[in-house]
Amino acid sequence: MKKKASEKEKVTEKDDTIVEVRNITKCFGEEGECRVEVLKGIDLKIRRGAFMSIMGPSGSGKTTFLDIIGCLLRPTSGEVFIDGQRVNDLKDGQLARIRGRKIGFIFQQYNLIPSYTALENVELGLRINGKSKGQARERARYLLDMVGLSHRLSHKPTQLSGGEQQRVAIARALANEPTIILGDEPTGNLDTKTGFKILNLLKELNKKKGYTIVVVTHDHRIGDYTDKTIKMMDGKII
């Protein structure tokens, strides 16, 4: 009986892990004196439905680590698993499909297309992933309403405040119903009040919608919102 219970626990643990990295390193440059080792043997499991912050000073490797679990960068060594799938040896097209279907990105600089309206910025990712124009428009309207921007659909980024632009970026990140949301300093360009609004929105998406959210930040306030805080220093988790 104890053996069966142990096997069941292993299955439960495996099913609950959505991101896992094993002893990953990342180096830039050529071998020798100019070689820069940014990540130095990181092990981490992220459970499904977690809201996690990764904190540390500039140069600690936070963004590089986020880019690796977001399948934007390949590690120099070690293993990366996304939703149970080992992604190290996948081709670029396969990684792009994982990013398109499982991962949503929120950036500090918003990365919106200046000539597109809020609605068109959210529609774009849906169209790229095969949705019809009608399906994309309906989904984009729903998401912008969910983040409180139903009255700003036709506005371009220059006509929106920083907080509104970040809300558009969050709606865009949710467009293809990903399981993981990755944020790179999502409150970095916002004033304190607006930053709190964005944090409350992310918390609501995590608790009510079940998204797994991982945020890298310098902002110590974010730790009050997340379930777990990981601290990095010199390419390692401390």
Coordinates of C-alpha atoms in Angstrom, one line a residue:
M1 CA 0.0 0.0 0.0
K2 CA 2.8 2.4 0.8
K3 CA 4.4 1.7 -2.5
K4 CA 1.2 2.6 -4.4
A5 CA 0.8 5.8 -2.4
S6 CA 4.3 6.8 -3.2
E7 CA 3.8 6.2 -7.0
K8 CA 0.6 8.3 -6.8
E9 CA 2.5 11.2 -5.1
K10 CA 5.1 11.1 -7.9
V11 CA 2.4 11.4 -10.6
T12 CA 0.7 14.3 -8.7
E13 CA 4.0 16.1 -8.3
K14 CA 4.8 15.7 -12.0
D15 CA 1.4 16.9 -13.1
D16 CA 1.7 20.0 -10.9
T17 CA 5.0 21.1 -12.4
I18 CA 4.5 23.4 -15.5
V19 CA 8.1 24.6 -15.8
E20 CA 11.2 22.8 -14.7
V21 CA 14.9 23.7 -15.3
R22 CA 17.7 21.4 -14.4
N23 CA 21.3 22.7 -13.9
I24 CA 21.0 25.3 -16.7
T25 CA 23.9 27.5 -17.6
K26 CA 24.0 30.3 -20.2
C27 CA 27.2 31.7 -21.7
F28 CA 27.7 34.5 -24.2
G29 CA 30.7 35.1 -26.4
E30 CA 33.5 32.7 -27.5
E31 CA 35.4 30.3 -25.4
G32 CA 38.3 32.0 -23.5
E33 CA 38.7 35.2 -21.6
C34 CA 35.9 37.1 -23.3
R35 CA 33.3 34.4 -22.5
V36 CA 30.6 35.7 -20.1
E37 CA 28.8 33.1 -17.9
V38 CA 25.4 34.7 -17.1
L39 CA 23.6 31.7 -15.6
K40 CA 25.5 29.2 -13.4
G41 CA 23.7 26.0 -12.8
I42 CA 20.1 26.8 -11.9
D43 CA 17.6 24.2 -10.8
L44 CA 13.9 25.3 -10.3
K45 CA 10.4 23.9 -10.5
I46 CA 7.4 26.2 -11.1
R47 CA 4.0 24.7 -10.2
R48 CA 0.9 25.1 -12.3
G49 CA -1.1 28.1 -11.1
A50 CA 1.8 29.8 -9.3
F51 CA 2.4 33.5 -9.1
M52 CA 6.1 33.9 -8.7
S53 CA 8.5 36.8 -8.7
I54 CA 12.2 36.6 -9.5
M55 CA 14.2 39.4 -7.9
G56 CA 17.8 40.6 -8.0
P57 CA 20.0 43.4 -9.0
S58 CA 20.9 44.4 -12.6
G59 CA 23.2 41.8 -14.1
S60 CA 22.0 39.0 -11.9
G61 CA 20.7 37.0 -14.9
K62 CA 17.0 37.5 -14.3
T63 CA 16.0 38.4 -17.8
T64 CA 18.2 35.8 -19.4
F65 CA 16.6 33.2 -17.2
L66 CA 13.1 34.4 -18.1
D67 CA 14.0 34.3 -21.8
I68 CA 15.2 30.7 -21.5
I69 CA 11.9 29.5 -19.8
G70 CA 10.1 31.5 -22.4
C71 CA 11.8 29.6 -25.2
L72 CA 13.4 32.8 -26.6
L73 CA 16.9 31.7 -25.7
R74 CA 18.5 28.2 -25.5
P75 CA 20.6 27.3 -22.5
T76 CA 24.3 26.5 -23.0
S77 CA 23.8 23.4 -20.9
G78 CA 21.2 21.8 -18.7
E79 CA 17.6 20.9 -19.4
V80 CA 14.3 22.9 -19.8
F81 CA 10.9 21.3 -19.6
I82 CA 7.7 23.2 -20.5
D83 CA 4.5 21.5 -19.5
G84 CA 6.3 18.2 -19.3
Q85 CA 8.0 18.6 -22.7
R86 CA 11.8 18.8 -23.0
V87 CA 12.5 21.7 -25.3
N88 CA 16.3 21.8 -25.5
D89 CA 16.6 20.1 -28.9
L90 CA 13.4 21.4 -30.6
K91 CA 13.8 23.3 -33.8
D92 CA 13.1 27.0 -34.0
G93 CA 9.7 26.5 -35.6
Q94 CA 8.7 24.1 -32.8
L95 CA 9.8 26.5 -30.2
A96 CA 7.8 29.3 -31.9
R97 CA 4.7 27.0 -31.7
I98 CA 5.2 26.5 -28.0
R99 CA 5.6 30.3 -27.5
G100 CA 2.5 30.9 -29.5
R101 CA 0.3 28.4 -27.8
K102 CA 1.6 28.1 -24.2
I103 CA 3.4 31.3 -23.3
G104 CA 2.3 35.0 -23.1
F105 CA 4.8 37.8 -22.7
I106 CA 4.5 41.2 -21.0
F107 CA 7.4 43.6 -21.5
Q108 CA 8.5 46.7 -19.6
Q109 CA 8.4 48.7 -22.8
Y110 CA 5.0 47.4 -23.8
N111 CA 6.2 46.5 -27.3
L112 CA 3.0 47.7 -29.0
I113 CA 2.9 48.5 -32.7
P114 CA 2.5 52.3 -32.8
S115 CA 0.4 52.5 -36.0
Y116 CA -2.1 49.9 -34.7
T117 CA -5.1 50.6 -32.4
A118 CA -5.4 48.7 -29.1
L119 CA -7.8 46.3 -30.8
E120 CA -5.5 45.7 -33.7
N121 CA -2.5 45.1 -31.4
V122 CA -4.4 42.3 -29.6
E123 CA -5.8 40.9 -32.8
L124 CA -2.4 40.5 -34.4
G125 CA -1.2 37.5 -32.3
L126 CA -4.5 35.8 -32.9
R127 CA -4.3 36.2 -36.7
I128 CA -0.7 34.9 -36.7
N129 CA -1.9 31.8 -34.9
G130 CA -4.6 31.1 -37.5
K131 CA -7.8 32.7 -36.1
S132 CA -10.1 34.3 -38.7
K133 CA -10.6 38.0 -38.7
G134 CA -14.0 37.7 -37.0
Q135 CA -12.7 35.3 -34.3
A136 CA -9.7 37.5 -33.6
R137 CA -11.8 40.6 -33.3
E138 CA -14.3 39.0 -31.0
R139 CA -11.5 37.5 -28.7
A140 CA -9.6 40.8 -28.7
R141 CA -12.7 42.8 -27.7
Y142 CA -13.4 40.3 -24.9
L143 CA -9.9 40.6 -23.5
L144 CA -9.7 44.4 -23.7
D145 CA -13.0 44.5 -21.9
M146 CA -11.6 42.1 -19.2
V147 CA -8.6 44.5 -18.6
G148 CA -10.9 47.5 -18.4
L149 CA -10.3 49.0 -21.8
S150 CA -13.5 48.5 -23.7
H151 CA -13.7 52.3 -24.1
R152 CA -10.3 52.6 -25.7
L153 CA -10.4 50.0 -28.5
S154 CA -9.7 52.5 -31.3
H155 CA -7.0 54.4 -29.6
K156 CA -3.3 54.0 -30.7
P157 CA -0.5 53.6 -28.2
T158 CA 0.4 57.3 -28.2
Q159 CA -3.2 58.1 -27.2
L160 CA -3.0 55.8 -24.2
S161 CA -1.4 56.3 -20.8
G162 CA 1.5 54.0 -19.7
G163 CA -0.9 52.0 -17.5
E164 CA -3.4 51.6 -20.4
Q165 CA -0.6 50.5 -22.8
Q166 CA 0.4 47.9 -20.3
R167 CA -3.2 46.7 -20.1
V168 CA -3.2 46.3 -23.8
A169 CA 0.1 44.3 -23.5
I170 CA -1.5 42.1 -20.9
A171 CA -4.6 41.5 -23.1
R172 CA -2.3 40.7 -26.0
A173 CA -0.3 38.2 -23.8
L174 CA -3.6 36.4 -23.0
A175 CA -4.8 36.3 -26.6
N176 CA -4.0 32.7 -27.4
E177 CA -5.1 31.4 -24.0
P178 CA -1.5 30.5 -22.8
T179 CA -0.9 28.5 -19.7
I180 CA 2.1 30.6 -18.7
I181 CA 2.5 34.4 -18.5
L182 CA 6.0 35.8 -18.3
G183 CA 6.5 39.5 -17.3
D184 CA 9.8 41.3 -17.7
E185 CA 9.6 44.4 -15.3
P186 CA 5.9 44.9 -16.1
T187 CA 5.6 47.8 -13.6
G188 CA 9.1 49.3 -14.4
N189 CA 7.8 52.2 -16.5
L190 CA 4.7 53.0 -14.3
D191 CA 4.1 55.3 -11.4
T192 CA 3.3 53.8 -8.0
K193 CA -0.5 54.0 -8.2
T194 CA -0.6 52.6 -11.8
G195 CA 1.9 49.9 -10.9
F196 CA -0.4 48.7 -8.1
K197 CA -3.3 48.5 -10.5
I198 CA -1.3 46.3 -12.9
L199 CA -0.2 44.1 -10.0
N200 CA -3.8 43.7 -8.8
L201 CA -4.9 42.8 -12.3
L202 CA -2.1 40.1 -12.6
K203 CA -3.2 38.8 -9.1
E204 CA -6.8 38.6 -10.3
L205 CA -5.8 36.7 -13.5
N206 CA -3.8 34.3 -11.4
K207 CA -6.4 33.6 -8.8
K208 CA -9.6 33.7 -10.9
K209 CA -8.3 32.4 -14.2
G210 CA -5.6 30.1 -13.0
Y211 CA -2.7 31.5 -15.1
T212 CA 0.8 30.6 -14.1
I213 CA 2.6 34.0 -13.8
V214 CA 6.3 34.5 -13.5
V215 CA 7.6 38.1 -13.1
V216 CA 11.2 39.4 -13.0
T217 CA 11.5 42.7 -11.3
H218 CA 13.5 45.2 -9.2
D219 CA 10.3 46.2 -7.5
H220 CA 10.2 44.8 -4.0
R221 CA 6.4 45.6 -3.7
I222 CA 5.7 42.7 -6.1
G223 CA 6.8 40.2 -3.5
D224 CA 3.7 41.2 -1.5
Y225 CA 1.5 40.0 -4.4
T226 CA 3.2 36.8 -5.4
D227 CA 3.0 33.4 -3.8
K228 CA 6.8 32.9 -3.9
T229 CA 9.8 35.1 -4.4
I230 CA 13.1 33.7 -5.9
K231 CA 16.2 35.8 -5.4
M232 CA 19.1 35.8 -7.9
M233 CA 22.6 37.0 -7.6
D234 CA 25.5 36.6 -10.0
G235 CA 23.7 34.0 -12.1
K236 CA 22.6 31.8 -9.3
I237 CA 19.5 31.4 -7.1
I238 CA 20.3 32.4 -3.6

